[in-house]
Amino acid sequence: MPDRSAWWPFVAVSFAFFTVMSGATIPTPLYPIYAERYGFSPLIITTIFAAYSAGVVGMLLATGPWSEQIGRKPLLYAGLVATFVAGIAFALADGLILLLLARFLQGAAVGIFASHATVAVTELAPKGHSRIGGFGATAANMGGLGSGAIISGLVITFVPAPLVTPYLVHLGMAALSFLLILPAPEPVSPAEHPHLRPQGMAVPEAVRGVFVPAALACFAIFMICGFLGAVAPSYLGKILGHEGDHILIGFAAGTIFLFSIAGQAIEDWLNDRIVLPVGMGIMTLGIAAITAGFLFESLWGLMAAFCFAGIGHGIAFRGGLTALSDGAPDDKVAGVTATYFVVAYVAISIPVLVIGATQETIGLQPVTVAYAVFSTALSALAFVMILRRG
């Protein structure tokens, strides 16, 4: 068992988690550049994102229970290797094939870390600071997703070679992460005879009552995250006239995730029974405000709505994850966490596929407003269902 008196293993694994998750959104401000340079249609951009989603969901389903069998660190090493190879492929990419490979590997890294690093960070929290463990895991996750697009936007604004330098920065972060976790202790005792097999969707009976409302909330809040990631770069450029403003695009894509961290901090002050209703209530109001911002084409209205929705996102997401982690048997925590993230990444993929398939025929503005209205209705439905379940 690890030395629970030291902070550095917790910090090291949290930084590695942050690094891998940031890689997922580094390409976000770059999609308009890829589209212009290689003549990619919205459908091709959608295909690139679909490769990422396939990597995430595939690894979540395949490796969900593995870290209970072989330990957390081997999976963390595998995730960092995948993100490193993905960065190299992105930096060398000169067309669709390498971009598809890079996004798949990036998704695989995220899929590995989403479940196994979440559990590892929680386990490595210093003794007497268990709450900071849960917060650290979800903050590293959301902070990484929020910061990747911002880092990329800043780099390509001030440094040459926009399709290479963001990935070089991220490669440096990945290499540092690998070195930092090498001396970290292994949180679990590996099995003598591990049985590594895909788990599928694993929800033990002990947590099924909690899983349903948590999954409802998770699905609703991540659909809007995928929607914003898919539409923000093109909407800000084509509709609001900020094409080429990579810093703004990065901040717009990352804001909801960064404010999710604030929501996760607020969750500590709420009674467990009201966490999901409060989170989904704020989230629903936030998505309604986002819809109004798209309808009236208001940049500052949208940014304020992203912040408000992010707070609800953080409360609901962390509340659901904490409830599942606390209720699952010790040997099923990683598997349950993986299943929760499968729900999230299926939800985050749907809007990207819909927008990519319909944008050229219907138009960006109508598709954006219609999807925002649908997202508001779905979030409101999840909120009502959670209230009815008590």
PDB file of N, CA and C in Angstrom, residues 281-351:
ATOM      1  N   GLY A 281     -30.319  21.419 -12.069  1.00  0.00           N
ATOM      2  CA  GLY A 281     -31.104  22.643 -12.164  1.00  0.00           C
ATOM      3  C   GLY A 281     -30.285  23.794 -12.716  1.00  0.00           C
ATOM      4  N   ILE A 282     -29.074  23.968 -12.177  1.00  0.00           N
ATOM      5  CA  ILE A 282     -28.183  25.031 -12.676  1.00  0.00           C
ATOM      6  C   ILE A 282     -27.787  24.756 -14.124  1.00  0.00           C
ATOM      7  N   MET A 283     -27.491  23.489 -14.418  1.00  0.00           N
ATOM      8  CA  MET A 283     -27.093  23.121 -15.776  1.00  0.00           C
ATOM      9  C   MET A 283     -28.211  23.428 -16.774  1.00  0.00           C
ATOM     10  N   THR A 284     -29.445  23.115 -16.412  1.00  0.00           N
ATOM     11  CA  THR A 284     -30.570  23.359 -17.320  1.00  0.00           C
ATOM     12  C   THR A 284     -30.731  24.847 -17.601  1.00  0.00           C
ATOM     13  N   LEU A 285     -30.634  25.665 -16.566  1.00  0.00           N
ATOM     14  CA  LEU A 285     -30.716  27.119 -16.762  1.00  0.00           C
ATOM     15  C   LEU A 285     -29.552  27.618 -17.622  1.00  0.00           C
ATOM     16  N   GLY A 286     -28.372  27.023 -17.394  1.00  0.00           N
ATOM     17  CA  GLY A 286     -27.206  27.417 -18.187  1.00  0.00           C
ATOM     18  C   GLY A 286     -27.369  27.085 -19.660  1.00  0.00           C
ATOM     19  N   ILE A 287     -27.902  25.895 -19.962  1.00  0.00           N
ATOM     20  CA  ILE A 287     -28.096  25.515 -21.368  1.00  0.00           C
ATOM     21  C   ILE A 287     -29.167  26.387 -22.013  1.00  0.00           C
ATOM     22  N   ALA A 288     -30.199  26.734 -21.236  1.00  0.00           N
ATOM     23  CA  ALA A 288     -31.214  27.656 -21.771  1.00  0.00           C
ATOM     24  C   ALA A 288     -30.580  29.005 -22.117  1.00  0.00           C
ATOM     25  N   ALA A 289     -29.666  29.472 -21.273  1.00  0.00           N
ATOM     26  CA  ALA A 289     -28.972  30.734 -21.560  1.00  0.00           C
ATOM     27  C   ALA A 289     -28.068  30.599 -22.779  1.00  0.00           C
ATOM     28  N   ILE A 290     -27.427  29.432 -22.937  1.00  0.00           N
ATOM     29  CA  ILE A 290     -26.599  29.190 -24.128  1.00  0.00           C
ATOM     30  C   ILE A 290     -27.467  29.241 -25.379  1.00  0.00           C
ATOM     31  N   THR A 291     -28.650  28.645 -25.295  1.00  0.00           N
ATOM     32  CA  THR A 291     -29.581  28.668 -26.430  1.00  0.00           C
ATOM     33  C   THR A 291     -29.929  30.103 -26.812  1.00  0.00           C
ATOM     34  N   ALA A 292     -30.208  30.939 -25.810  1.00  0.00           N
ATOM     35  CA  ALA A 292     -30.515  32.351 -26.085  1.00  0.00           C
ATOM     36  C   ALA A 292     -29.327  33.057 -26.718  1.00  0.00           C
ATOM     37  N   GLY A 293     -28.122  32.743 -26.243  1.00  0.00           N
ATOM     38  CA  GLY A 293     -26.928  33.357 -26.813  1.00  0.00           C
ATOM     39  C   GLY A 293     -26.739  33.007 -28.274  1.00  0.00           C
ATOM     40  N   PHE A 294     -26.987  31.735 -28.629  1.00  0.00           N
ATOM     41  CA  PHE A 294     -26.903  31.334 -30.034  1.00  0.00           C
ATOM     42  C   PHE A 294     -28.007  31.998 -30.861  1.00  0.00           C
ATOM     43  N   LEU A 295     -29.204  32.059 -30.301  1.00  0.00           N
ATOM     44  CA  LEU A 295     -30.337  32.612 -31.035  1.00  0.00           C
ATOM     45  C   LEU A 295     -30.118  34.089 -31.351  1.00  0.00           C
ATOM     46  N   PHE A 296     -29.576  34.836 -30.367  1.00  0.00           N
ATOM     47  CA  PHE A 296     -29.395  36.277 -30.555  1.00  0.00           C
ATOM     48  C   PHE A 296     -27.965  36.634 -30.984  1.00  0.00           C
ATOM     49  N   GLU A 297     -27.132  35.602 -31.221  1.00  0.00           N
ATOM     50  CA  GLU A 297     -25.762  35.800 -31.718  1.00  0.00           C
ATOM     51  C   GLU A 297     -24.981  36.759 -30.836  1.00  0.00           C
ATOM     52  N   SER A 298     -24.998  36.485 -29.526  1.00  0.00           N
ATOM     53  CA  SER A 298     -24.330  37.347 -28.544  1.00  0.00           C
ATOM     54  C   SER A 298     -23.096  36.633 -27.986  1.00  0.00           C
ATOM     55  N   LEU A 299     -21.925  37.154 -28.300  1.00  0.00           N
ATOM     56  CA  LEU A 299     -20.694  36.533 -27.819  1.00  0.00           C
ATOM     57  C   LEU A 299     -20.619  36.558 -26.298  1.00  0.00           C
ATOM     58  N   TRP A 300     -20.843  37.745 -25.693  1.00  0.00           N
ATOM     59  CA  TRP A 300     -20.694  37.857 -24.241  1.00  0.00           C
ATOM     60  C   TRP A 300     -21.813  37.129 -23.517  1.00  0.00           C
ATOM     61  N   GLY A 301     -22.980  37.078 -24.120  1.00  0.00           N
ATOM     62  CA  GLY A 301     -24.048  36.276 -23.539  1.00  0.00           C
ATOM     63  C   GLY A 301     -23.687  34.803 -23.525  1.00  0.00           C
ATOM     64  N   LEU A 302     -23.074  34.341 -24.607  1.00  0.00           N
ATOM     65  CA  LEU A 302     -22.644  32.943 -24.681  1.00  0.00           C
ATOM     66  C   LEU A 302     -21.567  32.634 -23.645  1.00  0.00           C
ATOM     67  N   MET A 303     -20.576  33.520 -23.521  1.00  0.00           N
ATOM     68  CA  MET A 303     -19.488  33.267 -22.579  1.00  0.00           C
ATOM     69  C   MET A 303     -20.006  33.208 -21.139  1.00  0.00           C
ATOM     70  N   ALA A 304     -20.928  34.128 -20.800  1.00  0.00           N
ATOM     71  CA  ALA A 304     -21.509  34.100 -19.451  1.00  0.00           C
ATOM     72  C   ALA A 304     -22.304  32.823 -19.232  1.00  0.00           C
ATOM     73  N   ALA A 305     -23.029  32.383 -20.258  1.00  0.00           N
ATOM     74  CA  ALA A 305     -23.818  31.155 -20.145  1.00  0.00           C
ATOM     75  C   ALA A 305     -22.919  29.933 -20.019  1.00  0.00           C
ATOM     76  N   PHE A 306     -21.791  29.920 -20.740  1.00  0.00           N
ATOM     77  CA  PHE A 306     -20.839  28.810 -20.605  1.00  0.00           C
ATOM     78  C   PHE A 306     -20.361  28.699 -19.156  1.00  0.00           C
ATOM     79  N   CYS A 307     -20.071  29.835 -18.540  1.00  0.00           N
ATOM     80  CA  CYS A 307     -19.587  29.832 -17.155  1.00  0.00           C
ATOM     81  C   CYS A 307     -20.651  29.272 -16.215  1.00  0.00           C
ATOM     82  N   PHE A 308     -21.891  29.740 -16.361  1.00  0.00           N
ATOM     83  CA  PHE A 308     -22.970  29.301 -15.482  1.00  0.00           C
ATOM     84  C   PHE A 308     -23.251  27.807 -15.662  1.00  0.00           C
ATOM     85  N   ALA A 309     -23.316  27.361 -16.921  1.00  0.00           N
ATOM     86  CA  ALA A 309     -23.549  25.940 -17.185  1.00  0.00           C
ATOM     87  C   ALA A 309     -22.401  25.093 -16.647  1.00  0.00           C
ATOM     88  N   GLY A 310     -21.186  25.612 -16.708  1.00  0.00           N
ATOM     89  CA  GLY A 310     -20.038  24.871 -16.198  1.00  0.00           C
ATOM     90  C   GLY A 310     -20.143  24.586 -14.711  1.00  0.00           C
ATOM     91  N   ILE A 311     -20.664  25.529 -13.951  1.00  0.00           N
ATOM     92  CA  ILE A 311     -20.842  25.308 -12.509  1.00  0.00           C
ATOM     93  C   ILE A 311     -21.809  24.156 -12.257  1.00  0.00           C
ATOM     94  N   GLY A 312     -22.943  24.154 -12.980  1.00  0.00           N
ATOM     95  CA  GLY A 312     -23.878  23.045 -12.841  1.00  0.00           C
ATOM     96  C   GLY A 312     -23.273  21.733 -13.277  1.00  0.00           C
ATOM     97  N   HIS A 313     -22.491  21.769 -14.354  1.00  0.00           N
ATOM     98  CA  HIS A 313     -21.791  20.582 -14.849  1.00  0.00           C
ATOM     99  C   HIS A 313     -20.917  19.985 -13.758  1.00  0.00           C
ATOM    100  N   GLY A 314     -20.133  20.829 -13.092  1.00  0.00           N
ATOM    101  CA  GLY A 314     -19.202  20.329 -12.077  1.00  0.00           C
ATOM    102  C   GLY A 314     -19.919  19.711 -10.894  1.00  0.00           C
ATOM    103  N   ILE A 315     -20.998  20.353 -10.421  1.00  0.00           N
ATOM    104  CA  ILE A 315     -21.746  19.827  -9.276  1.00  0.00           C
ATOM    105  C   ILE A 315     -22.336  18.462  -9.610  1.00  0.00           C
ATOM    106  N   ALA A 316     -23.002  18.360 -10.764  1.00  0.00           N
ATOM    107  CA  ALA A 316     -23.677  17.113 -11.128  1.00  0.00           C
ATOM    108  C   ALA A 316     -22.681  16.008 -11.456  1.00  0.00           C
ATOM    109  N   PHE A 317     -21.619  16.348 -12.181  1.00  0.00           N
ATOM    110  CA  PHE A 317     -20.655  15.325 -12.590  1.00  0.00           C
ATOM    111  C   PHE A 317     -19.925  14.740 -11.389  1.00  0.00           C
ATOM    112  N   ARG A 318     -19.386  15.599 -10.548  1.00  0.00           N
ATOM    113  CA  ARG A 318     -18.647  15.084  -9.400  1.00  0.00           C
ATOM    114  C   ARG A 318     -19.582  14.383  -8.417  1.00  0.00           C
ATOM    115  N   GLY A 319     -20.791  14.926  -8.252  1.00  0.00           N
ATOM    116  CA  GLY A 319     -21.737  14.290  -7.342  1.00  0.00           C
ATOM    117  C   GLY A 319     -22.055  12.875  -7.756  1.00  0.00           C
ATOM    118  N   GLY A 320     -22.302  12.653  -9.036  1.00  0.00           N
ATOM    119  CA  GLY A 320     -22.586  11.311  -9.521  1.00  0.00           C
ATOM    120  C   GLY A 320     -21.398  10.383  -9.382  1.00  0.00           C
ATOM    121  N   LEU A 321     -20.214  10.878  -9.731  1.00  0.00           N
ATOM    122  CA  LEU A 321     -19.015  10.042  -9.657  1.00  0.00           C
ATOM    123  C   LEU A 321     -18.687   9.670  -8.214  1.00  0.00           C
ATOM    124  N   THR A 322     -18.831  10.629  -7.296  1.00  0.00           N
ATOM    125  CA  THR A 322     -18.556  10.355  -5.886  1.00  0.00           C
ATOM    126  C   THR A 322     -19.524   9.323  -5.331  1.00  0.00           C
ATOM    127  N   ALA A 323     -20.808   9.460  -5.669  1.00  0.00           N
ATOM    128  CA  ALA A 323     -21.801   8.513  -5.178  1.00  0.00           C
ATOM    129  C   ALA A 323     -21.508   7.100  -5.662  1.00  0.00           C
ATOM    130  N   LEU A 324     -21.109   6.965  -6.916  1.00  0.00           N
ATOM    131  CA  LEU A 324     -20.805   5.637  -7.457  1.00  0.00           C
ATOM    132  C   LEU A 324     -19.540   5.059  -6.833  1.00  0.00           C
ATOM    133  N   SER A 325     -18.511   5.881  -6.676  1.00  0.00           N
ATOM    134  CA  SER A 325     -17.251   5.405  -6.088  1.00  0.00           C
ATOM    135  C   SER A 325     -17.449   4.960  -4.649  1.00  0.00           C
ATOM    136  N   ASP A 326     -18.254   5.725  -3.898  1.00  0.00           N
ATOM    137  CA  ASP A 326     -18.486   5.376  -2.493  1.00  0.00           C
ATOM    138  C   ASP A 326     -19.337   4.121  -2.352  1.00  0.00           C
ATOM    139  N   GLY A 327     -20.253   3.899  -3.291  1.00  0.00           N
ATOM    140  CA  GLY A 327     -21.174   2.777  -3.154  1.00  0.00           C
ATOM    141  C   GLY A 327     -20.698   1.474  -3.756  1.00  0.00           C
ATOM    142  N   ALA A 328     -19.716   1.522  -4.675  1.00  0.00           N
ATOM    143  CA  ALA A 328     -19.277   0.305  -5.360  1.00  0.00           C
ATOM    144  C   ALA A 328     -18.364  -0.532  -4.470  1.00  0.00           C
ATOM    145  N   PRO A 329     -18.406  -1.862  -4.593  1.00  0.00           N
ATOM    146  CA  PRO A 329     -17.431  -2.712  -3.896  1.00  0.00           C
ATOM    147  C   PRO A 329     -16.009  -2.334  -4.300  1.00  0.00           C
ATOM    148  N   ASP A 330     -15.052  -2.542  -3.390  1.00  0.00           N
ATOM    149  CA  ASP A 330     -13.677  -2.105  -3.628  1.00  0.00           C
ATOM    150  C   ASP A 330     -13.093  -2.661  -4.923  1.00  0.00           C
ATOM    151  N   ASP A 331     -13.429  -3.905  -5.252  1.00  0.00           N
ATOM    152  CA  ASP A 331     -12.847  -4.521  -6.446  1.00  0.00           C
ATOM    153  C   ASP A 331     -13.625  -4.186  -7.719  1.00  0.00           C
ATOM    154  N   LYS A 332     -14.641  -3.318  -7.616  1.00  0.00           N
ATOM    155  CA  LYS A 332     -15.440  -2.957  -8.788  1.00  0.00           C
ATOM    156  C   LYS A 332     -15.398  -1.460  -9.086  1.00  0.00           C
ATOM    157  N   VAL A 333     -14.619  -0.710  -8.292  1.00  0.00           N
ATOM    158  CA  VAL A 333     -14.648   0.748  -8.432  1.00  0.00           C
ATOM    159  C   VAL A 333     -14.195   1.189  -9.824  1.00  0.00           C
ATOM    160  N   ALA A 334     -13.078   0.654 -10.320  1.00  0.00           N
ATOM    161  CA  ALA A 334     -12.575   1.066 -11.638  1.00  0.00           C
ATOM    162  C   ALA A 334     -13.562   0.696 -12.739  1.00  0.00           C
ATOM    163  N   GLY A 335     -14.182  -0.481 -12.632  1.00  0.00           N
ATOM    164  CA  GLY A 335     -15.149  -0.900 -13.639  1.00  0.00           C
ATOM    165  C   GLY A 335     -16.388  -0.021 -13.667  1.00  0.00           C
ATOM    166  N   VAL A 336     -16.893   0.329 -12.484  1.00  0.00           N
ATOM    167  CA  VAL A 336     -18.060   1.216 -12.411  1.00  0.00           C
ATOM    168  C   VAL A 336     -17.712   2.600 -12.937  1.00  0.00           C
ATOM    169  N   THR A 337     -16.531   3.089 -12.577  1.00  0.00           N
ATOM    170  CA  THR A 337     -16.084   4.390 -13.074  1.00  0.00           C
ATOM    171  C   THR A 337     -15.987   4.383 -14.596  1.00  0.00           C
ATOM    172  N   ALA A 338     -15.462   3.287 -15.158  1.00  0.00           N
ATOM    173  CA  ALA A 338     -15.355   3.176 -16.611  1.00  0.00           C
ATOM    174  C   ALA A 338     -16.730   3.225 -17.267  1.00  0.00           C
ATOM    175  N   THR A 339     -17.703   2.538 -16.670  1.00  0.00           N
ATOM    176  CA  THR A 339     -19.059   2.533 -17.230  1.00  0.00           C
ATOM    177  C   THR A 339     -19.666   3.929 -17.201  1.00  0.00           C
ATOM    178  N   TYR A 340     -19.431   4.663 -16.126  1.00  0.00           N
ATOM    179  CA  TYR A 340     -19.917   6.041 -16.010  1.00  0.00           C
ATOM    180  C   TYR A 340     -19.330   6.904 -17.129  1.00  0.00           C
ATOM    181  N   PHE A 341     -18.050   6.711 -17.414  1.00  0.00           N
ATOM    182  CA  PHE A 341     -17.418   7.493 -18.470  1.00  0.00           C
ATOM    183  C   PHE A 341     -17.843   7.038 -19.863  1.00  0.00           C
ATOM    184  N   VAL A 342     -18.225   5.773 -20.016  1.00  0.00           N
ATOM    185  CA  VAL A 342     -18.784   5.345 -21.302  1.00  0.00           C
ATOM    186  C   VAL A 342     -20.037   6.162 -21.612  1.00  0.00           C
ATOM    187  N   VAL A 343     -20.901   6.309 -20.608  1.00  0.00           N
ATOM    188  CA  VAL A 343     -22.105   7.139 -20.779  1.00  0.00           C
ATOM    189  C   VAL A 343     -21.706   8.549 -21.206  1.00  0.00           C
ATOM    190  N   ALA A 344     -20.685   9.113 -20.534  1.00  0.00           N
ATOM    191  CA  ALA A 344     -20.257  10.485 -20.841  1.00  0.00           C
ATOM    192  C   ALA A 344     -19.759  10.606 -22.271  1.00  0.00           C
ATOM    193  N   TYR A 345     -18.937   9.661 -22.730  1.00  0.00           N
ATOM    194  CA  TYR A 345     -18.317   9.820 -24.040  1.00  0.00           C
ATOM    195  C   TYR A 345     -19.218   9.385 -25.180  1.00  0.00           C
ATOM    196  N   VAL A 346     -20.196   8.537 -24.920  1.00  0.00           N
ATOM    197  CA  VAL A 346     -21.239   8.323 -25.922  1.00  0.00           C
ATOM    198  C   VAL A 346     -22.034   9.614 -26.100  1.00  0.00           C
ATOM    199  N   ALA A 347     -22.369  10.253 -24.974  1.00  0.00           N
ATOM    200  CA  ALA A 347     -23.128  11.506 -25.024  1.00  0.00           C
ATOM    201  C   ALA A 347     -22.339  12.618 -25.709  1.00  0.00           C
ATOM    202  N   ILE A 348     -21.038  12.682 -25.453  1.00  0.00           N
ATOM    203  CA  ILE A 348     -20.235  13.770 -26.007  1.00  0.00           C
ATOM    204  C   ILE A 348     -20.032  13.608 -27.511  1.00  0.00           C
ATOM    205  N   SER A 349     -20.225  12.377 -28.014  1.00  0.00           N
ATOM    206  CA  SER A 349     -20.012  12.098 -29.438  1.00  0.00           C
ATOM    207  C   SER A 349     -21.242  12.388 -30.287  1.00  0.00           C
ATOM    208  N   ILE A 350     -22.430  12.234 -29.714  1.00  0.00           N
ATOM    209  CA  ILE A 350     -23.664  12.357 -30.499  1.00  0.00           C
ATOM    210  C   ILE A 350     -23.787  13.703 -31.201  1.00  0.00           C
ATOM    211  N   PRO A 351     -23.616  14.836 -30.500  1.00  0.00           N
ATOM    212  CA  PRO A 351     -23.802  16.118 -31.197  1.00  0.00           C
ATOM    213  C   PRO A 351     -22.805  16.354 -32.305  1.00  0.00           C
TER     214      PRO A 351
END
